[in-house]
PDB file of C-alpha atoms in Angstrom:
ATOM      1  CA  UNK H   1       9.608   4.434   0.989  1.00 39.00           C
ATOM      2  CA  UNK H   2       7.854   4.515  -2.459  1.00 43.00           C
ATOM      3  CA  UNK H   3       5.902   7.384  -1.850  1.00 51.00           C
ATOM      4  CA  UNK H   4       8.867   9.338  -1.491  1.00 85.00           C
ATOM      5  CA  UNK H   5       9.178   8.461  -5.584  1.00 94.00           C
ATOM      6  CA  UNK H   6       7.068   9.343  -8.697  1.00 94.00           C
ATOM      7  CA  UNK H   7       7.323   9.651 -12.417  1.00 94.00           C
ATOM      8  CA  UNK H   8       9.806  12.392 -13.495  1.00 94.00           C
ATOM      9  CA  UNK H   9      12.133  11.832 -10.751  1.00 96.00           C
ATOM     10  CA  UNK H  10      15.819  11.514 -11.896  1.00 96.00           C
ATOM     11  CA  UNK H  11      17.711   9.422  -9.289  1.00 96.00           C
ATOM     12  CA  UNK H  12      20.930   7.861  -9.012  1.00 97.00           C
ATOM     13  CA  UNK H  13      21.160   3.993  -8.046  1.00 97.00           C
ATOM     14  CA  UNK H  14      24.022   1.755  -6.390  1.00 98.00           C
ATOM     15  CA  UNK H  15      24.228  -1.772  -5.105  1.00 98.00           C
ATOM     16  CA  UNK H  16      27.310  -2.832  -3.106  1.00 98.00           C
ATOM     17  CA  UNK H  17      29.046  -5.784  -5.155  1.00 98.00           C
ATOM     18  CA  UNK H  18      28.730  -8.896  -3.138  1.00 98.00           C
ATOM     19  CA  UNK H  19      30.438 -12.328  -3.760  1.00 98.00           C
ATOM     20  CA  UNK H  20      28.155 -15.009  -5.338  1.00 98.00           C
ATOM     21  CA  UNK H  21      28.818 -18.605  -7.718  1.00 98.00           C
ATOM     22  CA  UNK H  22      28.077 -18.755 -11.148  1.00 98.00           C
ATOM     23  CA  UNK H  23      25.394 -21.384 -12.129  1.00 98.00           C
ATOM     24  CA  UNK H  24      25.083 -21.935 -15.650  1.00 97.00           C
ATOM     25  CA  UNK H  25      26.493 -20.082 -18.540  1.00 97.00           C
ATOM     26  CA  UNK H  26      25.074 -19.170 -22.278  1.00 97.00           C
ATOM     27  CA  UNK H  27      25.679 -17.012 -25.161  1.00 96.00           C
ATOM     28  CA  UNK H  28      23.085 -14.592 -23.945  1.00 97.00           C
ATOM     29  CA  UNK H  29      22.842 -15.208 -20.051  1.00 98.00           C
ATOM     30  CA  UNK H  30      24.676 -15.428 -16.871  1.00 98.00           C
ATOM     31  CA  UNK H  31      23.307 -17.050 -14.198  1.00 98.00           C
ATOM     32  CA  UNK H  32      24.115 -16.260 -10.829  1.00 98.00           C
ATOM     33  CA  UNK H  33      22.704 -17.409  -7.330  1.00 98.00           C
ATOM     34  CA  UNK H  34      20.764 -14.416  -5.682  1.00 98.00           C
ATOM     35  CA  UNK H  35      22.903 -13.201  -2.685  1.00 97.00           C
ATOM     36  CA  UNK H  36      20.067 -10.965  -0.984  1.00 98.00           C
ATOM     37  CA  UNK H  37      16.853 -12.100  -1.857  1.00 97.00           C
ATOM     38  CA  UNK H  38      15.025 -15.672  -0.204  1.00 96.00           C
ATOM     39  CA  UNK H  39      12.309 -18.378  -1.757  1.00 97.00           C
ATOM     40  CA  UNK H  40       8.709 -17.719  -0.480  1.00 97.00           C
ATOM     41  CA  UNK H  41       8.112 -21.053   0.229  1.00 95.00           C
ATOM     42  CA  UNK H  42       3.903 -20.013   0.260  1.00 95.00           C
ATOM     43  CA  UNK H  43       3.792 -18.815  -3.263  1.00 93.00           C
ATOM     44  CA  UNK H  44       1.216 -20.659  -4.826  1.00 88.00           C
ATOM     45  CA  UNK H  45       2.384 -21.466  -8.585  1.00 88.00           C
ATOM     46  CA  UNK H  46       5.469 -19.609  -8.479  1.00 92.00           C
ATOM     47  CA  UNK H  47       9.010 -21.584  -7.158  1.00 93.00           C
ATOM     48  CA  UNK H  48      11.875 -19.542  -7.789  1.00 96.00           C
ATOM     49  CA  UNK H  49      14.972 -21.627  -7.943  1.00 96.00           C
ATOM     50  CA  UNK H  50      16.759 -18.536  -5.781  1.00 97.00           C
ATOM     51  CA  UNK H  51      19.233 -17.960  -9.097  1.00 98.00           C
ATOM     52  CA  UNK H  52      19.363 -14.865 -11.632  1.00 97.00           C
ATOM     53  CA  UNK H  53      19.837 -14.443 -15.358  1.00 97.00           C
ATOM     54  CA  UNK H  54      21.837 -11.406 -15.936  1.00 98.00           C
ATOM     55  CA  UNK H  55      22.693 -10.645 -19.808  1.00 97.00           C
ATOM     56  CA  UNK H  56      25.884 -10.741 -21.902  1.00 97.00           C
ATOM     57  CA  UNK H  57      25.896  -7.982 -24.525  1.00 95.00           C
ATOM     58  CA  UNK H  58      25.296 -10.426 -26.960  1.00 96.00           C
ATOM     59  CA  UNK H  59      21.438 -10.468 -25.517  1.00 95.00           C
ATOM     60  CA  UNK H  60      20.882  -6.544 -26.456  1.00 92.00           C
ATOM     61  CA  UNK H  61      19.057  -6.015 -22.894  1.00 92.00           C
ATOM     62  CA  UNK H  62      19.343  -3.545 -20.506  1.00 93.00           C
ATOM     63  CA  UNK H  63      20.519  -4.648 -16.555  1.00 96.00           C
ATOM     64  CA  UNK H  64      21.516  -2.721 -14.140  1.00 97.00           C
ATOM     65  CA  UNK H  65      22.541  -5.165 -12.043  1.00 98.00           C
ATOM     66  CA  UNK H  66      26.353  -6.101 -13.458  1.00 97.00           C
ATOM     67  CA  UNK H  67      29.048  -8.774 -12.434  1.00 98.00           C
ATOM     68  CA  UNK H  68      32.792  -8.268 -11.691  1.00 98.00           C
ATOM     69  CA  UNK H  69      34.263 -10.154 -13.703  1.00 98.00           C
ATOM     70  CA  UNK H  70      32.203  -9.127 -16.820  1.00 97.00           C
ATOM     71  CA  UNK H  71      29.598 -11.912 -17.579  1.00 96.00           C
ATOM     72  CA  UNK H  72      31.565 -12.262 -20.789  1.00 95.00           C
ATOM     73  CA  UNK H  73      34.558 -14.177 -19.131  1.00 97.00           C
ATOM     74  CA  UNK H  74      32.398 -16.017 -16.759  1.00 98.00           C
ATOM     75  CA  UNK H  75      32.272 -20.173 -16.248  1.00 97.00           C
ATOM     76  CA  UNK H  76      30.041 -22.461 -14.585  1.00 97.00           C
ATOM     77  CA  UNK H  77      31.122 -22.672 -11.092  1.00 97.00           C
ATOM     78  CA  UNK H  78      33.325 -19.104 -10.979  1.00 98.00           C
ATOM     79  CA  UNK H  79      33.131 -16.831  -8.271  1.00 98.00           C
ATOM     80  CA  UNK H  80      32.395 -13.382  -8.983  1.00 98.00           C
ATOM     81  CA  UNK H  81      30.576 -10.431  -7.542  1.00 98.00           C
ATOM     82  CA  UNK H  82      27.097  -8.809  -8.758  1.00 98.00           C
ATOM     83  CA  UNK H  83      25.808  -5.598  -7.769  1.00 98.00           C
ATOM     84  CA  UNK H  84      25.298  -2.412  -9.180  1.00 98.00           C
ATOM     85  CA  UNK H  85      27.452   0.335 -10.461  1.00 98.00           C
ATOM     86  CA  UNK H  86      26.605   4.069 -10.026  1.00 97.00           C
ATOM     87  CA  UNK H  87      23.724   4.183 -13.001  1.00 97.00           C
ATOM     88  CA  UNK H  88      21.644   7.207 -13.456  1.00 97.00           C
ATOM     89  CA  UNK H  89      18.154   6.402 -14.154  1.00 96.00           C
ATOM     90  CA  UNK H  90      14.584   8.483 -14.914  1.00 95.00           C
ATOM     91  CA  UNK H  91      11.929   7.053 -13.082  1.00 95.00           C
ATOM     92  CA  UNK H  92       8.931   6.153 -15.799  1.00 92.00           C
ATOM     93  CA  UNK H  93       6.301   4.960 -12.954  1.00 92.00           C
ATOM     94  CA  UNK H  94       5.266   4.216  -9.979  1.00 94.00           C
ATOM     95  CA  UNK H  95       3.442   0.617  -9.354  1.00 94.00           C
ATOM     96  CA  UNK H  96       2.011  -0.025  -5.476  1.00 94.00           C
ATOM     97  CA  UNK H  97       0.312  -3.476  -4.604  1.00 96.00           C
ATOM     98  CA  UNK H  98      -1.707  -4.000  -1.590  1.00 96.00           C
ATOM     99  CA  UNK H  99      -1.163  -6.823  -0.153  1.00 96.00           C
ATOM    100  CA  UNK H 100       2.111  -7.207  -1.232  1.00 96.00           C
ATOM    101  CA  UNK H 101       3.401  -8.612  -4.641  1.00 96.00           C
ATOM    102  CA  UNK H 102       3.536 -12.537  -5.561  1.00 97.00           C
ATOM    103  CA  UNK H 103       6.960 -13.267  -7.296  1.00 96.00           C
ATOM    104  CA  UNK H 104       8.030 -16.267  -5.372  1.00 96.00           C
ATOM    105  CA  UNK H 105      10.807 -14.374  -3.718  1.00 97.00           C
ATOM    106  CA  UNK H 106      10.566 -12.982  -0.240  1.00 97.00           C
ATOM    107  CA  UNK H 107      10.233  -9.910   0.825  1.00 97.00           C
ATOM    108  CA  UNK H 108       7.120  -9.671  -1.030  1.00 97.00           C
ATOM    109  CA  UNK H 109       7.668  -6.310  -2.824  1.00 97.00           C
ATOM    110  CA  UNK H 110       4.669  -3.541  -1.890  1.00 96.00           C
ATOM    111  CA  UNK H 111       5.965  -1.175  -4.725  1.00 95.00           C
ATOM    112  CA  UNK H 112       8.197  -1.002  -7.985  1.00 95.00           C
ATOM    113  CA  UNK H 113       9.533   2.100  -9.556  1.00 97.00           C
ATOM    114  CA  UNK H 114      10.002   1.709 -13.378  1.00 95.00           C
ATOM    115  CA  UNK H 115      12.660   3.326 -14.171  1.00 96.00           C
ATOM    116  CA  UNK H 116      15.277   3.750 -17.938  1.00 95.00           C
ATOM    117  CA  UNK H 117      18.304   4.365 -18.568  1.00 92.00           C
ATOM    118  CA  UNK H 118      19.408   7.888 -18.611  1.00 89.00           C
ATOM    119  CA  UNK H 119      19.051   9.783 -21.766  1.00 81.00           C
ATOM    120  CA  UNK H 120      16.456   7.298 -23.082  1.00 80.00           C
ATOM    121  CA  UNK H 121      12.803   8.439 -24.220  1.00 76.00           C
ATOM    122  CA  UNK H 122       9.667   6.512 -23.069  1.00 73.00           C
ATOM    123  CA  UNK H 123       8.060   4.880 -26.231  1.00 70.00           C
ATOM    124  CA  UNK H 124       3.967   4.226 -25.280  1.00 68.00           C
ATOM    125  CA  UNK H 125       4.276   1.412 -28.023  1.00 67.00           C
ATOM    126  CA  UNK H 126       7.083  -0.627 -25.693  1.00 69.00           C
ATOM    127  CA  UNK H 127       5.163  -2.276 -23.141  1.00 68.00           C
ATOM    128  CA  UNK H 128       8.130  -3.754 -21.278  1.00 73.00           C
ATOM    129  CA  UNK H 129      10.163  -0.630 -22.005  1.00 77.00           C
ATOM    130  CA  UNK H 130      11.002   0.098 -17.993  1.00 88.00           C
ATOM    131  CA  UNK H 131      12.716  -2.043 -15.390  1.00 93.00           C
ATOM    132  CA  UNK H 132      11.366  -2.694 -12.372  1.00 95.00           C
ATOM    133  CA  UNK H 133      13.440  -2.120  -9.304  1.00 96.00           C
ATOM    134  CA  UNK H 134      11.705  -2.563  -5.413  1.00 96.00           C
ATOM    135  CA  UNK H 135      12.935   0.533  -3.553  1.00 95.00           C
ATOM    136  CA  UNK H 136      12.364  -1.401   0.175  1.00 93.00           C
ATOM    137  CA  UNK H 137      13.005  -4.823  -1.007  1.00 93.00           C
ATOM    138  CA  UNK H 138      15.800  -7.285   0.456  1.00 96.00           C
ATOM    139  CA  UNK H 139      18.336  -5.802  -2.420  1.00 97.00           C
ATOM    140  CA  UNK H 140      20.646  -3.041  -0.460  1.00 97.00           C
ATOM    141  CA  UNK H 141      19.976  -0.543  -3.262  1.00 97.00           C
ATOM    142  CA  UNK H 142      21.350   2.687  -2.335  1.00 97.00           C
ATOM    143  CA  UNK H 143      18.942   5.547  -4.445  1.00 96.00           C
ATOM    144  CA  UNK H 144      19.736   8.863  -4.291  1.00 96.00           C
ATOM    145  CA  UNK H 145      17.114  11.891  -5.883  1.00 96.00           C
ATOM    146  CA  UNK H 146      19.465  13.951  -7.944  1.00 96.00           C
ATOM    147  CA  UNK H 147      16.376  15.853  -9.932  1.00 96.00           C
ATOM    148  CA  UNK H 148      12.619  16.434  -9.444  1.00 96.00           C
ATOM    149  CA  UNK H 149      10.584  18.151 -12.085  1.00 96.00           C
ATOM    150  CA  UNK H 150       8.023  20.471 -10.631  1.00 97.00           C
ATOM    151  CA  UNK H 151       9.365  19.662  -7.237  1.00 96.00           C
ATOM    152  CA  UNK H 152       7.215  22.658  -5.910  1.00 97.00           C
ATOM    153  CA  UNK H 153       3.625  20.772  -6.677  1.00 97.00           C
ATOM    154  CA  UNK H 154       2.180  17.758  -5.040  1.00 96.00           C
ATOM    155  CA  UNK H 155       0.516  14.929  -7.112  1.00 94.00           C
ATOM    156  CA  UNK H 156      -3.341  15.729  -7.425  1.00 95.00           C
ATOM    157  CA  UNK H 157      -2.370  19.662  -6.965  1.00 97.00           C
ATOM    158  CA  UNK H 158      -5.025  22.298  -9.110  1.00 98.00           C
ATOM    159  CA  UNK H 159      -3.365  25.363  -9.994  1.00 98.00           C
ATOM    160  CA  UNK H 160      -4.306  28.236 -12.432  1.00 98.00           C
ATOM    161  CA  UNK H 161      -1.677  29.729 -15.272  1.00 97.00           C
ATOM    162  CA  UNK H 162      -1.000  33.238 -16.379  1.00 96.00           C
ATOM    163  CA  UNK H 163      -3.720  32.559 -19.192  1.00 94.00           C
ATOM    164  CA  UNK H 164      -6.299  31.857 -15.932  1.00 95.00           C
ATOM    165  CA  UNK H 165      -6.925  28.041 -17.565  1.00 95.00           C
ATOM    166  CA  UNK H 166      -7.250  25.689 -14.570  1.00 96.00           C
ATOM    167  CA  UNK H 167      -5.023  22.299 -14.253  1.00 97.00           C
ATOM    168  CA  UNK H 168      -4.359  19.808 -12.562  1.00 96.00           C
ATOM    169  CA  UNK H 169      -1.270  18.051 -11.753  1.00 96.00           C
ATOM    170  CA  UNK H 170      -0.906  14.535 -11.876  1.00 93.00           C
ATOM    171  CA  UNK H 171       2.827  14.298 -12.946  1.00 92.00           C
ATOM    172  CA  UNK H 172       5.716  16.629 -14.641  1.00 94.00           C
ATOM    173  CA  UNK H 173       4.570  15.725 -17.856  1.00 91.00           C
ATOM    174  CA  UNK H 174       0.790  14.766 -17.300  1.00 90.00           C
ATOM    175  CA  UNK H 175      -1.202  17.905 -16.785  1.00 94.00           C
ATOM    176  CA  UNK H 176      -4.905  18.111 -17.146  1.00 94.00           C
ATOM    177  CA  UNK H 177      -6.696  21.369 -17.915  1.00 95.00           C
ATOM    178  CA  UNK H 178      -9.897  21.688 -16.111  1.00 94.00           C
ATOM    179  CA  UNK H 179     -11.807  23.581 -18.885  1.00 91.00           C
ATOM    180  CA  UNK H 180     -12.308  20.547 -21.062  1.00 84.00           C
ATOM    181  CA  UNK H 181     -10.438  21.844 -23.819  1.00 82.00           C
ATOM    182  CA  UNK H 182      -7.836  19.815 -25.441  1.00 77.00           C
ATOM    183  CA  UNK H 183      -4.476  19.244 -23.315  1.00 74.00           C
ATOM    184  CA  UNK H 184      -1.669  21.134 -23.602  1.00 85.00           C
ATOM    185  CA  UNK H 185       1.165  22.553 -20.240  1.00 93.00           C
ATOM    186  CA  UNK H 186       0.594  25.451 -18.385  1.00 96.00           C
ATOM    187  CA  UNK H 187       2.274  28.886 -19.308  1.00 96.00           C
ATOM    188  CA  UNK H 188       4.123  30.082 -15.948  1.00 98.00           C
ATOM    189  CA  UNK H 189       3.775  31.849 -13.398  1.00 98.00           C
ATOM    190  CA  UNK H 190       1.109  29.520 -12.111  1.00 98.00           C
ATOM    191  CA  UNK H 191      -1.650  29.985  -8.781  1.00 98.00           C
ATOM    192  CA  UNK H 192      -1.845  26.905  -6.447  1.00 98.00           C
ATOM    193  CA  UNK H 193      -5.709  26.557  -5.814  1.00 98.00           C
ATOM    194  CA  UNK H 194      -5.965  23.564  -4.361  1.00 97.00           C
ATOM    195  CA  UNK H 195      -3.774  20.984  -2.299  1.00 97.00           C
ATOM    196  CA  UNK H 196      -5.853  18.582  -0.380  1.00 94.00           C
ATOM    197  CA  UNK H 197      -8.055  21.549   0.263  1.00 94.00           C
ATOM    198  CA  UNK H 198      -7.337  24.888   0.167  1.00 95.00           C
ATOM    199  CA  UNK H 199      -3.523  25.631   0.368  1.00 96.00           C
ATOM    200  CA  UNK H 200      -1.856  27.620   3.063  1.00 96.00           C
ATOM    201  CA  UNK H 201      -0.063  31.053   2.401  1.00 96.00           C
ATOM    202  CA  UNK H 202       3.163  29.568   2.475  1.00 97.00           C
ATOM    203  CA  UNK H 203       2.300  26.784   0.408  1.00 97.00           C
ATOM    204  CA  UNK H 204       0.619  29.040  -2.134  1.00 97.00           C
ATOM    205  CA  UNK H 205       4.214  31.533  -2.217  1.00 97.00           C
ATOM    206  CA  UNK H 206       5.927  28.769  -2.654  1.00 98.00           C
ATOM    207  CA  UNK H 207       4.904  27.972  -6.070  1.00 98.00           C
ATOM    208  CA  UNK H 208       4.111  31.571  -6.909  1.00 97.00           C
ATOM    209  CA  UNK H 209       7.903  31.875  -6.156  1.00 97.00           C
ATOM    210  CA  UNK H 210       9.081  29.183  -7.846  1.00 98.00           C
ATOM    211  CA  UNK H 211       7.295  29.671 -11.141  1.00 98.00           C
ATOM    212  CA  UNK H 212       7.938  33.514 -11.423  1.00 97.00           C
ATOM    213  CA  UNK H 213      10.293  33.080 -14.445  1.00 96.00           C
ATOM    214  CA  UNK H 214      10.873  30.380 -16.753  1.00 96.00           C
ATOM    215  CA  UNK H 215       8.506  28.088 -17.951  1.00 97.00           C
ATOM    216  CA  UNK H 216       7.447  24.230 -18.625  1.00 97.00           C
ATOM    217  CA  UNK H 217       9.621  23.945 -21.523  1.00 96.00           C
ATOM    218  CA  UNK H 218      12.724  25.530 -19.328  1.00 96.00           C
ATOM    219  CA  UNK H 219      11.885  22.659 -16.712  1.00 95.00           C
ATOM    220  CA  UNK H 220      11.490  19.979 -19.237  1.00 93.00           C
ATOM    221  CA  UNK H 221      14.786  21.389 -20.828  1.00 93.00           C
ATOM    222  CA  UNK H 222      16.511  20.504 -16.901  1.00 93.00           C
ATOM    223  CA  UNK H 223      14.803  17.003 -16.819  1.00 93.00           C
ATOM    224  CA  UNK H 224      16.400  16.867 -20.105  1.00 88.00           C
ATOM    225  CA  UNK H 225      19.752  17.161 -19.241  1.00 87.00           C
ATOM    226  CA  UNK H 226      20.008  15.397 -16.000  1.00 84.00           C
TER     227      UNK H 226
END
């Protein structure tokens, strides 16, 4: 489910290739009937034609859905097979929508993770910078966490730093200091104070534990590298 996801989280995607016909054929695009997903026939304003545009290199877009063949030798009326190849990816958000997502295709998506390609840096100027891929929707996506920053905190956690400043946690790279003072990270070890109330003992060792040595930088340095 979604909530098993959030921003930071390194994972590792496959689809299983499936056979499908090829539509209609450009420089830039490949377009390919949809094998898994179906028309919502009571989307208001939206009728999806139940096909897909994938790119050609030519396009200079990102896809992680691919065809065998490559789109490249593709024809109007070929067979071929699209899924997705084992593709690393570093999950840039979390979107949930209650009721479910409009898009004219059923099932009616109640979450996206935006994700990039491994290795790539978010840019807050880019405002389509991250795909969006539905973890639950009709799409057999196979995901697979390889890597969670800070995978010893909760979202919304408080915790105090060696320095006593007070944060909160609201994702691996989106901490809060509750003293009003300009941001900044934490300097390790850190105190949980609060998780949904007060924490238990266990919970509370737990990130004593896990913080006793190294620091933010060290587990940005992982993300890094993953």
């Amino acid at each position: 489910m979604s909530h098993d996801y959030r921003s930071g989280d390194v994972l590792l995607l496959e689809c299983p290739f499936t056979e499908t016909a090829v539509t209609g054929v450009t420089r830039y695009y490949v377009s390919v009937r949809w094998p898994w997903l179906e028309v919502d026939p009571q989307a208001e304003n939206i009728r999806w034609n139940g096909q897909r545009a994938l790119p050609t290199p030519a396009a200079g877009e990102w896809e992680i859905f691919r065809t065998e063949p490559a789109e490249t030798v593709l024809k109007p009326g070929d067979t071929c097979l699209v899924g997705i190849p084992e593709t690393v990816v570093h999950v840039q958000a979390v979107h949930r929508f209650d009721p479910p997502l409009v898009t004219g295709m059923l099932p009616r998506p109640t979450s996206y993770l935006e994700v990039l390609p491994q290795g790539e840096t978010p840019d807050p100027s880019l405002e389509d910078q991250g795909y969006p891929i539905d973890p639950a929707g009709g799409e057999p996506i196979r995901i697979e966490l390889l890597f969670r920053p800070y995978a010893f905190l909760e979202l919304g956690d408080e915790v105090a730093d060696r320095n006593g400043r007070a944060w909160r946690f609201d994702a691996p790279w989106d901490w809060h200091p509750l003293d009003g003072e300009r941001s900044g990270t934490p300097t390790w070890p850190l105190t949980l104070l609060f998780r949904d109330g007060e924490p238990t003992p266990k919970e509370a060792e737990e990130v004593v534990r896990a913080t006793a040595v190294g620091s933010h930088a060290d587990e940005l340095e992982r993300w890094s590298g993953q």
